[in-house]
Short mmCIF file of C-alpha atoms in Angstrom, two decimals:
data_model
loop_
_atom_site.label_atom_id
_atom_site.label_comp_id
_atom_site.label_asym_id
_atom_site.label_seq_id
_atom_site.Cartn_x
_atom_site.Cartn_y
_atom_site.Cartn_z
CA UNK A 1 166.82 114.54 53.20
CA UNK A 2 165.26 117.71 53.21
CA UNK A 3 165.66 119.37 56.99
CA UNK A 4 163.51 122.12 58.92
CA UNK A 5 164.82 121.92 61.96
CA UNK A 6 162.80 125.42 63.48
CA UNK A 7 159.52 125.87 62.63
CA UNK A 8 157.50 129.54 63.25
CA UNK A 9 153.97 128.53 63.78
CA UNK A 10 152.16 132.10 62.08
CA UNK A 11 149.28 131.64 63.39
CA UNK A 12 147.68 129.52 66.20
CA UNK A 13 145.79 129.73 69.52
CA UNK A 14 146.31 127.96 73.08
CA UNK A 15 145.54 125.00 74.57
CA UNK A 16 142.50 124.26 76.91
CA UNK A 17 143.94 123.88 80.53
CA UNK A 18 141.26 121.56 81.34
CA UNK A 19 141.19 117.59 81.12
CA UNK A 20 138.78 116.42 78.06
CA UNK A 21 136.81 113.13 77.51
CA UNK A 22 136.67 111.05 74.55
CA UNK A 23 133.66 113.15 73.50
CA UNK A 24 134.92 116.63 74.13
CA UNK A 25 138.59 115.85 72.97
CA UNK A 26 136.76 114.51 69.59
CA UNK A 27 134.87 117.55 68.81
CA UNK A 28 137.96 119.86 68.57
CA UNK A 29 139.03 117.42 65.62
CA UNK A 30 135.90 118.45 63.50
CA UNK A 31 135.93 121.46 61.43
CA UNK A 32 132.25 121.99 61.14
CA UNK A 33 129.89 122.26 64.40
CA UNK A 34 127.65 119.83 65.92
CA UNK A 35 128.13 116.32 66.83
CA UNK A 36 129.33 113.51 63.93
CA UNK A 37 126.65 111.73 62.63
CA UNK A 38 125.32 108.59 64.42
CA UNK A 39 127.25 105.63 64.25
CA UNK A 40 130.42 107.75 63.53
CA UNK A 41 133.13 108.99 64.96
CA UNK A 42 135.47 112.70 64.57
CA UNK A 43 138.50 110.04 64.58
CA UNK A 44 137.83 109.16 60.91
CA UNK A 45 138.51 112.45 59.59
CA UNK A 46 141.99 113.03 58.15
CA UNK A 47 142.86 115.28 61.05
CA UNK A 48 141.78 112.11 63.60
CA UNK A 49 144.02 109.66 61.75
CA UNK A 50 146.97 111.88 61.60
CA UNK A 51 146.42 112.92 65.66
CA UNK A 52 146.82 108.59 66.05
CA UNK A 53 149.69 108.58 64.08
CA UNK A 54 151.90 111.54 65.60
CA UNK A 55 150.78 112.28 68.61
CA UNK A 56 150.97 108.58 71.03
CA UNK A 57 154.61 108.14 70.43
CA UNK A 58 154.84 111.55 72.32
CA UNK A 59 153.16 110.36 75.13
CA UNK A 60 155.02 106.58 74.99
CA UNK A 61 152.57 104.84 73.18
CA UNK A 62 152.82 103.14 69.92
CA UNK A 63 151.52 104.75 66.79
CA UNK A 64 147.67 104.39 65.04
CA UNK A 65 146.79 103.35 69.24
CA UNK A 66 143.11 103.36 69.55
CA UNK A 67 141.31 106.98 70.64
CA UNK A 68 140.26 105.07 73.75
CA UNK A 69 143.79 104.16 74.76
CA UNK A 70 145.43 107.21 73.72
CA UNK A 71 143.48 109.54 75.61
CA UNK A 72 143.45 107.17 78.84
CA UNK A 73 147.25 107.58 78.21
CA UNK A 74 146.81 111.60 78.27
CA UNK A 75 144.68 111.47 81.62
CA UNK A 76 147.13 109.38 83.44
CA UNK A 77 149.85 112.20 82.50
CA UNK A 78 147.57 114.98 83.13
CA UNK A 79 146.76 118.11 80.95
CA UNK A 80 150.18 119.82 81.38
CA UNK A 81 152.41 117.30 81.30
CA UNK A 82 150.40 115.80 78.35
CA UNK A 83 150.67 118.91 76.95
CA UNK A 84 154.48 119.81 77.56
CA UNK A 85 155.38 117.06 75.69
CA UNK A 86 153.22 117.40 72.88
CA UNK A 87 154.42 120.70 72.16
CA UNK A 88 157.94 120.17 72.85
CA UNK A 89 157.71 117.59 70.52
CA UNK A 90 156.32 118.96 67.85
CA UNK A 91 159.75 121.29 66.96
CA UNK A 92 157.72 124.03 67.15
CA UNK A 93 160.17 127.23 68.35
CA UNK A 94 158.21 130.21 67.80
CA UNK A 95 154.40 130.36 68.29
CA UNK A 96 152.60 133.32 66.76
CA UNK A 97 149.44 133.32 69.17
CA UNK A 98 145.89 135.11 67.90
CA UNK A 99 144.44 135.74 71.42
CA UNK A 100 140.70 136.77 70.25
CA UNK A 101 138.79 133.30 71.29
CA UNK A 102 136.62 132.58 73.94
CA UNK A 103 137.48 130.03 76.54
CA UNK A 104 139.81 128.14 78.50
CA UNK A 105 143.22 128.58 76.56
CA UNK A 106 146.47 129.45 77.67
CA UNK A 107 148.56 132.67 76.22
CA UNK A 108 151.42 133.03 74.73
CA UNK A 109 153.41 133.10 77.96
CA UNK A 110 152.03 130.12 78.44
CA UNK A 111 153.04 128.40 75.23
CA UNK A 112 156.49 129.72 75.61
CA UNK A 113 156.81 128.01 78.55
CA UNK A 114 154.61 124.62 78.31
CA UNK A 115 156.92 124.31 74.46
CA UNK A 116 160.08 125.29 75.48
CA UNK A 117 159.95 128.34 73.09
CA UNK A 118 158.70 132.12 71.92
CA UNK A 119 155.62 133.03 71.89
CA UNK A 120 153.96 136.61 70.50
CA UNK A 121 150.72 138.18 70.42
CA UNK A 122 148.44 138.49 67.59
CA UNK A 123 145.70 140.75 68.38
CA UNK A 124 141.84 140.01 67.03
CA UNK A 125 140.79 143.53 65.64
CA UNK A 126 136.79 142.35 66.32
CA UNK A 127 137.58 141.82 69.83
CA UNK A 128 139.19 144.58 70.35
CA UNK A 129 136.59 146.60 68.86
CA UNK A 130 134.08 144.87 71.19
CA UNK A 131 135.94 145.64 74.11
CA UNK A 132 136.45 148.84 73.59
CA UNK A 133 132.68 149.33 72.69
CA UNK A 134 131.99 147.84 76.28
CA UNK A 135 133.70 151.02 77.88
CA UNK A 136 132.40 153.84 75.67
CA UNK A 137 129.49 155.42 76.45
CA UNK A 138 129.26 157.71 73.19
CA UNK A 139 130.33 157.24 68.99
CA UNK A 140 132.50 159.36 69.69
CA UNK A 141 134.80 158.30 72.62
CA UNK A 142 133.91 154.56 70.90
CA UNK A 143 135.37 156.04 67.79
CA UNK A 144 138.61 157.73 69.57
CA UNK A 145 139.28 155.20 72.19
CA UNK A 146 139.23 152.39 69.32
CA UNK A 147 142.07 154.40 67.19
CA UNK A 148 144.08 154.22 70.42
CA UNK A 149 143.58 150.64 71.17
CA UNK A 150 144.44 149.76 68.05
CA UNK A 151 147.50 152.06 68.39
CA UNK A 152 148.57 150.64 71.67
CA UNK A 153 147.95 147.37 70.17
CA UNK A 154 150.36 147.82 67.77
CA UNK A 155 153.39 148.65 70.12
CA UNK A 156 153.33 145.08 71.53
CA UNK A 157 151.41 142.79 69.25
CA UNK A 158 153.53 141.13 66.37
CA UNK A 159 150.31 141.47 63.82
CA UNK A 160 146.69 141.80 63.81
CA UNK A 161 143.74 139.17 62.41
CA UNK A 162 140.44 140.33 61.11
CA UNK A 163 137.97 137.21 60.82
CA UNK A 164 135.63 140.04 58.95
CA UNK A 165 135.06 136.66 56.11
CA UNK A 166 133.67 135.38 58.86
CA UNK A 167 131.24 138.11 60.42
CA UNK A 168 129.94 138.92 57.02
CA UNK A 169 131.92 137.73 53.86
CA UNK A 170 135.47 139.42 52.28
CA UNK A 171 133.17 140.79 49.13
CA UNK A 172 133.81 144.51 51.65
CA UNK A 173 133.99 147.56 49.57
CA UNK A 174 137.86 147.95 49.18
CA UNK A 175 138.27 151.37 50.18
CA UNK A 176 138.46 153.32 53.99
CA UNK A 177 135.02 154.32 54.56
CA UNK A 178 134.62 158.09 54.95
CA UNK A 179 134.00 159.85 58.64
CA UNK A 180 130.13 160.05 58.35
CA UNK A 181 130.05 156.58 57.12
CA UNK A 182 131.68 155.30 60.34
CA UNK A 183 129.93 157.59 62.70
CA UNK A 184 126.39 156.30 61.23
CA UNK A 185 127.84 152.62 61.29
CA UNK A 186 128.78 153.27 65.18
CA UNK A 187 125.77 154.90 66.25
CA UNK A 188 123.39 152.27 64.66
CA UNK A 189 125.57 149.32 66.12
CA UNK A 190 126.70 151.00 69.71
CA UNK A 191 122.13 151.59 69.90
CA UNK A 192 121.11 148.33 69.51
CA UNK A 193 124.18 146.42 71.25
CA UNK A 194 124.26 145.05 74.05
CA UNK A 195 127.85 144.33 76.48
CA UNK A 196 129.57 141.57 74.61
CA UNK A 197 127.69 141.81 71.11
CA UNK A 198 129.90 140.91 68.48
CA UNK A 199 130.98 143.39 65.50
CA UNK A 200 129.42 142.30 62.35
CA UNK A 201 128.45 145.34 60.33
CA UNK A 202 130.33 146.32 57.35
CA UNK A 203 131.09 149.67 57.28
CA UNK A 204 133.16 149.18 60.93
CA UNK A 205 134.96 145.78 59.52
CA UNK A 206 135.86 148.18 56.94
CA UNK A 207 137.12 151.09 59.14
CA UNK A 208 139.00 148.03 61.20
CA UNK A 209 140.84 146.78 58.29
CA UNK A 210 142.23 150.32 57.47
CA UNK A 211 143.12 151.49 61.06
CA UNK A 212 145.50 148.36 61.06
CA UNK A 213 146.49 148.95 57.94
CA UNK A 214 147.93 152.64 58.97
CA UNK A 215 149.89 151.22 62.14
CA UNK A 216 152.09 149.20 59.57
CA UNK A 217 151.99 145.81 61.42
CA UNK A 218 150.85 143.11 59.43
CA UNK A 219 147.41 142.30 59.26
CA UNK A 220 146.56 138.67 58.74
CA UNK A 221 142.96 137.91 56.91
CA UNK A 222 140.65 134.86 57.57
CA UNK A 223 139.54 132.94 54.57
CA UNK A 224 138.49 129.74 53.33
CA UNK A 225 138.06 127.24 55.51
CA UNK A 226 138.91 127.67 59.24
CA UNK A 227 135.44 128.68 61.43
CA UNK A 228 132.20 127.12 60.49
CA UNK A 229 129.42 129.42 61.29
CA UNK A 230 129.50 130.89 57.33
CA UNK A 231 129.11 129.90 53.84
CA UNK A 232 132.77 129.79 52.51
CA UNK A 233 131.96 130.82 49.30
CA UNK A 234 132.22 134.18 51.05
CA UNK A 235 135.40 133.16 52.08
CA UNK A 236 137.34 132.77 48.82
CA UNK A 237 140.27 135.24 48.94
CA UNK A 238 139.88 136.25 45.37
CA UNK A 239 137.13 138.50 46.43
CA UNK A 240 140.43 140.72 48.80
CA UNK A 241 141.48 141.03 45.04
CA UNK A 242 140.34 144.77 45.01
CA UNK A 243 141.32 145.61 49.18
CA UNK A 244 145.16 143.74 48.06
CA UNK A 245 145.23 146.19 45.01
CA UNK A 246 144.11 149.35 47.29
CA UNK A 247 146.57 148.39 49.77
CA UNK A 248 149.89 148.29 47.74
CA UNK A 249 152.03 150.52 48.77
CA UNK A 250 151.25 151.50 51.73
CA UNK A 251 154.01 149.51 53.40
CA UNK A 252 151.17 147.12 55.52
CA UNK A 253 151.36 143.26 54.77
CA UNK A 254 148.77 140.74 54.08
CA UNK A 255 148.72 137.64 55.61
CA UNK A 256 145.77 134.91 53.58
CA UNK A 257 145.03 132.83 56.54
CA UNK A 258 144.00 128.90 55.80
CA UNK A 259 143.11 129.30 52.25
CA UNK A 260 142.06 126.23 51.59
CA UNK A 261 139.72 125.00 49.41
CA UNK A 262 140.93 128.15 48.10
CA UNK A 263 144.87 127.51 48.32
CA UNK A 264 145.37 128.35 44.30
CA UNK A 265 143.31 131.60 44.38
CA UNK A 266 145.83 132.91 48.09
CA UNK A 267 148.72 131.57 46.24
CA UNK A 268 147.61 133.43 43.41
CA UNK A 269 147.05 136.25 44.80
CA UNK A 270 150.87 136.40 46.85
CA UNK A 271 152.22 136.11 42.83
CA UNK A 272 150.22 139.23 41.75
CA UNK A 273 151.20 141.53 44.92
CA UNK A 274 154.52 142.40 46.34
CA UNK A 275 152.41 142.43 50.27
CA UNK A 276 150.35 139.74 49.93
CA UNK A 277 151.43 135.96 51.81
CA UNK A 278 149.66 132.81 51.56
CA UNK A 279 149.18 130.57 54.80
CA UNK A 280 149.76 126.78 54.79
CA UNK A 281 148.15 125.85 57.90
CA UNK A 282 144.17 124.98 57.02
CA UNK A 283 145.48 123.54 53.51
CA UNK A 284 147.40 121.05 55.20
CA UNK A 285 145.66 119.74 58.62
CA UNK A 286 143.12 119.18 56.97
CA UNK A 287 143.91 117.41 54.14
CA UNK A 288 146.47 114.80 55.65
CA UNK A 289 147.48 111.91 54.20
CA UNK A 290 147.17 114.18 50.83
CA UNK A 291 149.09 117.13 52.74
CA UNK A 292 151.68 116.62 49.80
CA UNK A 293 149.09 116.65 46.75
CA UNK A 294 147.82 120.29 48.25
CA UNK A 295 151.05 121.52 48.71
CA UNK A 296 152.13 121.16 45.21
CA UNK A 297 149.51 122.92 44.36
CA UNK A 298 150.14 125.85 46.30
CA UNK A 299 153.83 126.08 45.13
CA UNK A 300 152.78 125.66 41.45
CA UNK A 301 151.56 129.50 41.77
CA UNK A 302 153.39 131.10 44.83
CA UNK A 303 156.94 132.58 45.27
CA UNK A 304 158.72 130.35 47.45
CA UNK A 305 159.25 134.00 49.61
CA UNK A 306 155.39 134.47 49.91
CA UNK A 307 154.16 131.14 51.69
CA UNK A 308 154.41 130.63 55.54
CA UNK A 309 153.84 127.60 58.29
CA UNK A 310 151.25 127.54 60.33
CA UNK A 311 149.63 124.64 62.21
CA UNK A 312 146.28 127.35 62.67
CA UNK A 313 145.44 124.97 66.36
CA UNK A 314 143.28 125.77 68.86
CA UNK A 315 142.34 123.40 71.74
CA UNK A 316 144.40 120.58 71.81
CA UNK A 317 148.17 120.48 71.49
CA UNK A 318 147.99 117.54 69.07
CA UNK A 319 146.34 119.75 66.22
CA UNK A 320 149.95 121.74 67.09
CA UNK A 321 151.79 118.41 66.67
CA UNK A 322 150.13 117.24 63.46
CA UNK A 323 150.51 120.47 61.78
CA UNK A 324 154.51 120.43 62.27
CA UNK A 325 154.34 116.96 61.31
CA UNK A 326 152.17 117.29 58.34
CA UNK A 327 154.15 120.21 56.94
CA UNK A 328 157.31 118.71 57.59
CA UNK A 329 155.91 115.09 55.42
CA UNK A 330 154.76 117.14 52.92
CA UNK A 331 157.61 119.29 52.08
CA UNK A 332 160.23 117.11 51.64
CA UNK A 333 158.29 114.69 50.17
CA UNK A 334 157.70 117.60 47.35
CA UNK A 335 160.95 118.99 47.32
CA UNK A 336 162.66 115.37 47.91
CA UNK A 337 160.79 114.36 44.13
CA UNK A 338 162.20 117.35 42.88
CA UNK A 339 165.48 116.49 43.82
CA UNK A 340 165.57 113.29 42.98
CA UNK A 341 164.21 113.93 39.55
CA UNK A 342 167.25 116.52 38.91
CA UNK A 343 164.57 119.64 38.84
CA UNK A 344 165.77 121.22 41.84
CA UNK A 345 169.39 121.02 43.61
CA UNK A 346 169.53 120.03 47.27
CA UNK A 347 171.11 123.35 48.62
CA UNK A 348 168.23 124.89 46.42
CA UNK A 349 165.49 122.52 47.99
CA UNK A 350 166.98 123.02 51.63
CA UNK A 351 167.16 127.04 50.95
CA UNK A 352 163.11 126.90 50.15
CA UNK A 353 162.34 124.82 53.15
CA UNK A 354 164.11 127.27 55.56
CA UNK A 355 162.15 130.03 54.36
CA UNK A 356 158.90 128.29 54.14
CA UNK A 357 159.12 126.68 57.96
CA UNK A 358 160.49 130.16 59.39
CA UNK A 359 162.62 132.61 57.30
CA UNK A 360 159.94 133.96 55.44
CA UNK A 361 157.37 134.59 59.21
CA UNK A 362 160.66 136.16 60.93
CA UNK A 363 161.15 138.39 58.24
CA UNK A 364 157.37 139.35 57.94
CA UNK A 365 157.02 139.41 61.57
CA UNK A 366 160.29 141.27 62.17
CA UNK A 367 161.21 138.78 64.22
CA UNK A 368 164.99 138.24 66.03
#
């Protein structure tokens, strides 16, 4: 039997501290946007069936319980203590929290407490940006203050996420923009902005990317799958081939967030460069029952050193459950045929899991 008894989520975000209906509850089980087609439900997604499996014998109910029952079950708890023992349950002990979405979620202080264990910040450079645009009046205090948010940032915050694949596609040049470059970029955007625009010009993702880069925290990089507002073909993380190969060196690590369709190319891509990690999350939440088929994959390419958990949830502590599950299934179900085929050892199999489920993130993440 192939154990992982502590699991470092990488990368996640809170929970909503507000009750949810059958209707709301269902939409944060779709990836895409919009409402499921008529007739249909979000519950018949591989995500929905693996919530029914995992999640009601948390809350005292027996497994594959219908939506209807299950979430009557979760109101009669209430949100926190439905949510307590969702998370404690999961085996979750370190949650690695991106802080950079709108809405109703808790913090990490929060998730340390509700599951019983640590919680860090990751810090959204777009956000960041934005907020510090909000409070500068010219380019260049915009331009200043941002290199010192980004600084102070980096005393506190275990990493920082760019979702620049989302706000206009990873095909960015790969190289730090020079200083007229960035005060054009600023003085176009900072004109025609108004408080609360979002950062989606390229010459500023650009300039982002490299000012975390320099503070030496690692920098984690959405692709593939994982928000739906953009073509994911602009997503595929063989396009940070060039930014990965411009980066070496430099003593910064990259983090491929979700990955998936992608998985092969991130896993790839963590073979080639000595920086560069592949994230499991995406691949496997959303791909369920075949969690295991997708995860062979990925290790058919990637250093067993370069891959990390994640469950990647927002919203709802089940997406936190089912990722921990999933993962869990999946791996020794992988490393359990090894085993049992005479390919791989048990103390070898057992060795990979621990780093996988948490050695690899505490030793990226410098954590104790």
């Amino acid at each position: 039997m192939i154990e992982t008894p502590s699991l470092v989520d990488q990368y996640c975000h809170g929970v909503l501290r507000t009750e949810l209906g059958l209707g709301t509850f269902e939409a944060h089980l779709a990836g895409g946007e919009g409402r499921p087609a008529a007739g249909t439900t979000f519950f018949d997604t591989q995500t929905g069936f693996a919530v029914r499996r995992w999640c009601p014998p948390l809350l005292g109910l027996e497994p594959h319980c219908s939506p209807a029952h299950y979430l009557a079950r979760r109101r009669e708890l209430g949100v926190l203590e439905s949510g307590r023992r969702l998370l404690r349950g999961s085996g979750i002990t370190t949650y690695l929290v991106d802080t950079g979405l709108p809405g109703d979620l808790t913090g990490p202080g929060e998730m340390a407490s509700a599951g019983g264990a640590d919680a860090h910040e990751i810090v959204r450079l777009e956000l960041l940006a934005e907020q510090v645009a909000d409070t500068s009046g010219t380019v260049e205090s915009f331009l200043a203050n941002l290199a010192e948010s980004v600084h102070a940032a980096a005393a506190n915050a275990v990493a920082f996420t760019s979702v620049a694949g989302v706000r206009h596609g990873l095909a960015l040049a790969p190289e730090p923009p020079d200083p007229g470059e960035v005060r054009g970029a600023a003085g176009r955007w900072l004109t025609g902005r108004r408080v609360g625009g979002t950062l989606s010009d390229p010459v500023l993702l650009r300039h982002l990317l490299w000012i975390a880069v320099a503070s030496g925290r690692p920098l984690q990089l959405h692709a593939g799958l994982g928000e739906g507002d953009l073509r994911i073909d602009r997503t595929d993380p063989v396009l940070l081939t060039d930014f990965a190969r411009a980066t070496a060196g430099l003593g910064t690590d990259l983090v491929l967030l979700h990955g998936y369709p992608y998985h092969r190319h991130a896993a790839h891509l963590s073979e080639v460069f000595p920086h560069v990690y592949a994230d499991l999350g995406a691949a496997l939440v959303r791909t369920g029952a075949r969690a295991s088929a997708v995860l062979s994959e990925i290790l058919e390419l990637a250093p067993f050193g370069k891959l990390l958990f994640s469950s990647g949830a927002h919203g709802l502590p089940e997406l936190h459950v089912v990722g921990a599950r999933l993962f869990r299934e999946a791996l020794a179900r992988v490393l359990g045929t090894w085993v049992a085929e005479g390919a791989w050892s048990l103390a070898d199999a057992q060795r990979v899991a621990g780093l996988i489920a948490a050695g690899n993130a505490r030793r990226v993440y410098g954590l104790e």
